[in-house]
PDB file of C-alpha atoms in Angstrom:
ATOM      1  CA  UNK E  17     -14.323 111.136 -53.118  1.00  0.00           C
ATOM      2  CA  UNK E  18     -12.996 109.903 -49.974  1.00  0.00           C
ATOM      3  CA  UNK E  19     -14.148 111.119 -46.649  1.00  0.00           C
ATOM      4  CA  UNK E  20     -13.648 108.320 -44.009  1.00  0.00           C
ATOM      5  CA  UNK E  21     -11.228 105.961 -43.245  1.00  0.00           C
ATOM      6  CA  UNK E  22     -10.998 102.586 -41.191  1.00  0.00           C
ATOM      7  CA  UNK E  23      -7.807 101.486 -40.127  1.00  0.00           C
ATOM      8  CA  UNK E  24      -5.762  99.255 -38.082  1.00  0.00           C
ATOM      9  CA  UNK E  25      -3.013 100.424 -36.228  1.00  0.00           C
ATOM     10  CA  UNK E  26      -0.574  97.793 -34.534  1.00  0.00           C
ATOM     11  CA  UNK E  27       0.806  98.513 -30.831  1.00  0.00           C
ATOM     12  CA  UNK E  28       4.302  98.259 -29.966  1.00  0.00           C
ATOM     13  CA  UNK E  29       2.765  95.202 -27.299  1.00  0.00           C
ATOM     14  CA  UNK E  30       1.661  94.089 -30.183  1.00  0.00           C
ATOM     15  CA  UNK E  31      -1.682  94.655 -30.038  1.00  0.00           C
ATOM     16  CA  UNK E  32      -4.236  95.919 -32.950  1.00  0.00           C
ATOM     17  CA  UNK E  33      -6.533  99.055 -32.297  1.00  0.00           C
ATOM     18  CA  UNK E  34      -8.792  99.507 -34.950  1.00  0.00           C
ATOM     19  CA  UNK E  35     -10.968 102.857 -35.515  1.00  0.00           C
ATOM     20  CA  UNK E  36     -12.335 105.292 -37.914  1.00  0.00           C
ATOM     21  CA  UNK E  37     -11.452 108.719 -38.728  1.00  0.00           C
ATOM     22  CA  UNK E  38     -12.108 111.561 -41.632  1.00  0.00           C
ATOM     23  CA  UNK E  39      -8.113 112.076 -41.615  1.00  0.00           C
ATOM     24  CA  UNK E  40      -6.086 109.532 -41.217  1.00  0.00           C
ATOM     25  CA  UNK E  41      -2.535 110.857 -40.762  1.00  0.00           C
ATOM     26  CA  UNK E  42      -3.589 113.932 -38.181  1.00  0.00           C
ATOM     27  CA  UNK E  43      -5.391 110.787 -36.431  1.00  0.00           C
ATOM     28  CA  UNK E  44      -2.184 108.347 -36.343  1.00  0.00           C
ATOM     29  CA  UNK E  45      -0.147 111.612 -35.317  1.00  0.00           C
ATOM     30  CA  UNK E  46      -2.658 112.022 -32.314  1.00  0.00           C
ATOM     31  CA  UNK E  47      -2.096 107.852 -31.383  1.00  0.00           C
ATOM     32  CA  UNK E  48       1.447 108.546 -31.379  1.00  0.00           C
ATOM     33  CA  UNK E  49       1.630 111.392 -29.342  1.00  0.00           C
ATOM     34  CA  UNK E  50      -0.730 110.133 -26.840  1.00  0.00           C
ATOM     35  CA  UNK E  51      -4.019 112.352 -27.323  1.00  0.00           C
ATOM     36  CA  UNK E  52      -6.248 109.928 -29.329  1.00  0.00           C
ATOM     37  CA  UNK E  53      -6.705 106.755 -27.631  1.00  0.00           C
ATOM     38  CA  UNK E  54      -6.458 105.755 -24.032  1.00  0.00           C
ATOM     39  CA  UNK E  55      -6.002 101.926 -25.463  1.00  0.00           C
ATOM     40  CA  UNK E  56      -2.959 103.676 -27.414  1.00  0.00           C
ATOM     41  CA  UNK E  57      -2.003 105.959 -25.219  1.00  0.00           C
ATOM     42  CA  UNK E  58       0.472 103.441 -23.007  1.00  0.00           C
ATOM     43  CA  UNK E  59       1.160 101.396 -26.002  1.00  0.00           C
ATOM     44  CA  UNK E  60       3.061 103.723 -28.158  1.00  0.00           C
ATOM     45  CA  UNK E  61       4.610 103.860 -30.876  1.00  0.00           C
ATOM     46  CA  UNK E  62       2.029 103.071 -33.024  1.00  0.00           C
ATOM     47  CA  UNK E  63       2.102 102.168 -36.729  1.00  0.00           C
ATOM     48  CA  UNK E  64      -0.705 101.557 -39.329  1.00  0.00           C
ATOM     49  CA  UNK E  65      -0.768  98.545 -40.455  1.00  0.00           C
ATOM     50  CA  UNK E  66      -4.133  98.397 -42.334  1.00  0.00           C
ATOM     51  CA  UNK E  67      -6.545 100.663 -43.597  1.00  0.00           C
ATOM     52  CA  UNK E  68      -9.587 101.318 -46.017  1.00  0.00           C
ATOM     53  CA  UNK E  69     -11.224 104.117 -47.843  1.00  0.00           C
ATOM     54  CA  UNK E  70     -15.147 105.199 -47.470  1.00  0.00           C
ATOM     55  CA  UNK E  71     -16.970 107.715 -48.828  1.00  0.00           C
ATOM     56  CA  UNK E  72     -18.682 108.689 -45.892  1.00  0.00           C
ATOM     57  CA  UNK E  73     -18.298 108.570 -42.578  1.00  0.00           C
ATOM     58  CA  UNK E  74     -21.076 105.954 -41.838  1.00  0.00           C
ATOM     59  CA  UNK E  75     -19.733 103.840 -44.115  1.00  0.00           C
ATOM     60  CA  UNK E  76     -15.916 103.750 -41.957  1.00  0.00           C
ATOM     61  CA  UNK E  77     -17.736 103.354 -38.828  1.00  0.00           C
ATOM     62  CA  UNK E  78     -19.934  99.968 -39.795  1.00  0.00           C
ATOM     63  CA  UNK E  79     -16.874  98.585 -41.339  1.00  0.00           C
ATOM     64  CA  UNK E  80     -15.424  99.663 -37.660  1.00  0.00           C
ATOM     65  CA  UNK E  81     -17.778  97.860 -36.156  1.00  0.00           C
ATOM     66  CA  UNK E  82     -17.468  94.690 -38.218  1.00  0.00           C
ATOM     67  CA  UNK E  83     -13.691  94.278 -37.831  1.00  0.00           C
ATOM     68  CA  UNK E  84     -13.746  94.789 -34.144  1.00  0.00           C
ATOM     69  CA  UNK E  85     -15.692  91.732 -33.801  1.00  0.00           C
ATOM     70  CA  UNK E  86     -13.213  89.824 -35.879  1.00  0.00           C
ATOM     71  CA  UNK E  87     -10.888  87.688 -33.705  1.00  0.00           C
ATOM     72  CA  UNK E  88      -7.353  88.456 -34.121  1.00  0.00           C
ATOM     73  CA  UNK E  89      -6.565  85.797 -35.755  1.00  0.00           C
ATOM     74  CA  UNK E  90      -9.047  87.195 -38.415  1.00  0.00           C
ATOM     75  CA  UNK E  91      -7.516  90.655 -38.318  1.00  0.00           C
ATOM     76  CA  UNK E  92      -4.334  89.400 -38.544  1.00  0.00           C
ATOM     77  CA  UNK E  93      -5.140  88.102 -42.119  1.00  0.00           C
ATOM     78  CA  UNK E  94      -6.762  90.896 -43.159  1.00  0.00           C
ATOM     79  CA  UNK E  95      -3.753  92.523 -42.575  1.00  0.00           C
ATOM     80  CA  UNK E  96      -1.248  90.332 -44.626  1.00  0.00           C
ATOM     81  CA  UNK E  97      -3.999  90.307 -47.325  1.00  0.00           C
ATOM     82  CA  UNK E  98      -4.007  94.430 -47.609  1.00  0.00           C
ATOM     83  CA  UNK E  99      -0.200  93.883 -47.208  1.00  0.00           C
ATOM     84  CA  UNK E 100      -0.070  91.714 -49.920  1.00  0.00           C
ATOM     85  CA  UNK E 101      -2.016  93.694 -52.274  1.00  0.00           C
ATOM     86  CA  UNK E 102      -0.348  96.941 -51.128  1.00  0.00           C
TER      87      UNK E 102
END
């Protein structure tokens, strides 16, 4: 059963923001109206681009942790990978 997600979400700058949450559309509806993220908040709109399933919320935020220290470059192909695959 799924409980966590990690995700990706890509600025309209450009940008990637990557976080975790236990629901993942209230959470990209709070990024896009401004209340989630002050990264995100002067950024918007904001679209997922990328995300992954957990089954608990430790789980979502190690994975967290390990793709923030990915260069973009890096989290640019995991992107077109899960797109890929989608």
């Amino acid at each position: 059963m799924v409980t966590a997600y990690t995700y990706i979400l890509e600025c309209s700058d450009g940008s990637l923001y990557t976080g975790y949450t236990v629901n993942l559309e209230h959470r990209l509806a709070m990024h896009n109206a401004g209340k989630a993220s002050k990264c995100t908040r002067g950024r918007l709109p904001v679209k997922l681009v990328y995300h992954e399933e957990f089954v608990s919320k430790s789980e979502a935020m190690s994975r967290e942790c390990q793709i923030k220290k990915l260069s973009r470059e890096q989290k640019l192909q995991l992107i077109a990978e899960y797109s890929k695959n989608k």
